[in-house]
């Protein structure tokens, strides 16, 4: 089966979050189920710089107003189709935000162009490769199935994966002519959304199947609290909705081979983690004593509950914990975390920024990772934590709920516990979880058991890739 995946980020070429990890790892995992994937992505400067000897596969003179080419290249085991359109993607700043942190005003055109290029490839425009199915991710590529719906060639099946329903790609009705869709596409059963336009909404209406990245989140987005306005649309598609939990690339994330981890270890040599812990203490300016280091590797946002961390940092220190925080995001949250670090030298260390190697070393050296998300479609850092013996302390929501087994009395007795879950995401909820963690940590035998059990969890793509492959086959049974 041939699949065209369309994604706005793909690890290791460009990453702002978990979407990149998934878009990079899933195609590799799918190979052994007979699925051959090509992944279409924008040619941001970092991507153009990283790729070697690409071949020009397609040329557009006028892709929503700008010229573009599609370049094909193999990069670290992934077959990539780069949409090289300098007018859209050759910019300083990130994939979505300019250097000052504001959305690019033409994001609608930048990602509609990506989606249109995907739909053209689906329609057979690339001379010797036509996919059997198209897989899109989030609002940035959701318009692919909308364009496919209105293309005169027979429509291929499509799957839309929701990684985070909080980002919906909503724009004013005034951009509609710029999308070059037929007038009847401005309709409720398509992209019209309360008089304006919704890219994700259009994808939800036109994709043949909808998946999201954990079974719990699939249930949650049917409710007003988590559906963020789209719960009705999703409910109308419930027969086509699937929750498939993410895996991780267990070759990239392997504590016994990870090149950025100073001291390698496995489930039987957990004591060696202490050397990585010393490096973490140095980097974050923390006392290298016996108090556990709780880490955070996260976007510093409300979704991730980072305001609750800021509000409880003093108490966490008073209770005997240390904090190592890596992330960036909301300026007010960054400010209050930095202020907490200034109040507690040696006990709280904060590094503002994005640091992929440090994120690995932290999982390999810290004692626990705190993930107090208000909602979490899947979450990957708890999976990395499980794999590295960095015990996850997580809010009981979405994929966190599906992947971490709480150390309650029964689970401890049965030796199946892998972490700590808590609810609600409030200061007292989190502090109660920290109290439990410190109590468990005090008995090193129990703590080591938690770490070992976590390291035994299957966090690979194996089972989930098989589910995607089965879904693909159910939609495109012949798979030419
Ligand atoms: P989300 O995609 O919602 O941000 P996920 O848990 O799915 O959440 O994925 C986040 C990914 O980004 C993980 O791979 C995590 O390690 C990484 N990450 C987040 N913040 C940083 C950071 N400051 N430095 C390095 N990696 C980070
Ligand atoms: C989104 C979600 C996160 C998920 C990731 C990959 O960024 O916020 O929970 O793990 O996508 O699917």
PDB file of C-alpha atoms and ligand atoms in Angstrom, residues 9 16-23 137-138 161-165 167 212-214 217 244 246 299 303-304 373 375-383 399-400 461 468, ligand 2:
ATOM      1  CA  UNK A   9       6.616  19.135  10.766  1.00  0.00           C
ATOM      2  CA  UNK A  16       8.094  22.171  17.496  1.00  0.00           C
ATOM      3  CA  UNK A  17       6.330  19.319  19.323  1.00  0.00           C
ATOM      4  CA  UNK A  18       5.059  15.767  19.328  1.00  0.00           C
ATOM      5  CA  UNK A  19       3.514  15.996  15.862  1.00  0.00           C
ATOM      6  CA  UNK A  20       7.023  15.970  14.370  1.00  0.00           C
ATOM      7  CA  UNK A  21       8.002  12.878  16.350  1.00  0.00           C
ATOM      8  CA  UNK A  22       4.901  11.040  15.175  1.00  0.00           C
ATOM      9  CA  UNK A  23       5.149  12.124  11.532  1.00  0.00           C
ATOM     10  CA  UNK A 137      -2.284  15.700  10.440  1.00  0.00           C
ATOM     11  CA  UNK A 138      -3.913  18.606  12.292  1.00  0.00           C
ATOM     12  CA  UNK A 161      -5.336  12.561  12.644  1.00  0.00           C
ATOM     13  CA  UNK A 162      -6.162  15.100  15.350  1.00  0.00           C
ATOM     14  CA  UNK A 163      -3.055  15.712  17.441  1.00  0.00           C
ATOM     15  CA  UNK A 164      -4.503  18.686  19.258  1.00  0.00           C
ATOM     16  CA  UNK A 165      -8.000  20.055  18.741  1.00  0.00           C
ATOM     17  CA  UNK A 167      -5.479  24.449  17.171  1.00  0.00           C
ATOM     18  CA  UNK A 212      -6.836  10.867  17.388  1.00  0.00           C
ATOM     19  CA  UNK A 213      -3.774   9.930  19.354  1.00  0.00           C
ATOM     20  CA  UNK A 214      -5.260   8.055  22.331  1.00  0.00           C
ATOM     21  CA  UNK A 217      -8.837  11.675  24.070  1.00  0.00           C
ATOM     22  CA  UNK A 244      -4.837   5.041  18.442  1.00  0.00           C
ATOM     23  CA  UNK A 246       1.169   7.088  19.828  1.00  0.00           C
ATOM     24  CA  UNK A 299       5.910  23.937  26.169  1.00  0.00           C
ATOM     25  CA  UNK A 303      -2.555  23.466  28.371  1.00  0.00           C
ATOM     26  CA  UNK A 304       0.490  21.867  29.971  1.00  0.00           C
ATOM     27  CA  UNK A 373      -1.557  18.845  31.554  1.00  0.00           C
ATOM     28  CA  UNK A 375      -5.657  18.155  28.430  1.00  0.00           C
ATOM     29  CA  UNK A 376      -3.221  15.911  26.605  1.00  0.00           C
ATOM     30  CA  UNK A 377      -4.203  14.182  23.362  1.00  0.00           C
ATOM     31  CA  UNK A 378      -1.400  11.668  23.831  1.00  0.00           C
ATOM     32  CA  UNK A 379       1.780  13.170  25.248  1.00  0.00           C
ATOM     33  CA  UNK A 380       5.170  11.745  24.407  1.00  0.00           C
ATOM     34  CA  UNK A 381       7.363  12.854  27.297  1.00  0.00           C
ATOM     35  CA  UNK A 382       5.727  10.331  29.665  1.00  0.00           C
ATOM     36  CA  UNK A 383       6.568   7.610  27.123  1.00  0.00           C
ATOM     37  CA  UNK A 399      -3.120   9.786  26.559  1.00  0.00           C
ATOM     38  CA  UNK A 400      -1.489  10.275  29.958  1.00  0.00           C
ATOM     39  CA  UNK A 461       5.029   1.830  17.569  1.00  0.00           C
ATOM     40  CA  UNK A 468      -3.029   2.250  11.384  1.00  0.00           C
TER      41      UNK A 468
HETATM   42  C1  LIG B   2       0.054  17.211  20.070  1.00  0.00           C
HETATM   43  C2  LIG B   2      -0.483  16.886  21.457  1.00  0.00           C
HETATM   44  C3  LIG B   2       0.294  15.801  22.157  1.00  0.00           C
HETATM   45  C4  LIG B   2       0.590  14.636  21.231  1.00  0.00           C
HETATM   46  C5  LIG B   2       1.280  15.148  19.973  1.00  0.00           C
HETATM   47  C6  LIG B   2       1.603  14.025  18.980  1.00  0.00           C
HETATM   48  O1  LIG B   2       1.064  18.127  20.075  1.00  0.00           O
HETATM   49  O2  LIG B   2      -0.547  18.049  22.262  1.00  0.00           O
HETATM   50  O3  LIG B   2      -0.444  15.327  23.273  1.00  0.00           O
HETATM   51  O4  LIG B   2       1.426  13.697  21.872  1.00  0.00           O
HETATM   52  O5  LIG B   2       0.454  16.060  19.320  1.00  0.00           O
HETATM   53  O6  LIG B   2       0.468  13.306  18.590  1.00  0.00           O
END
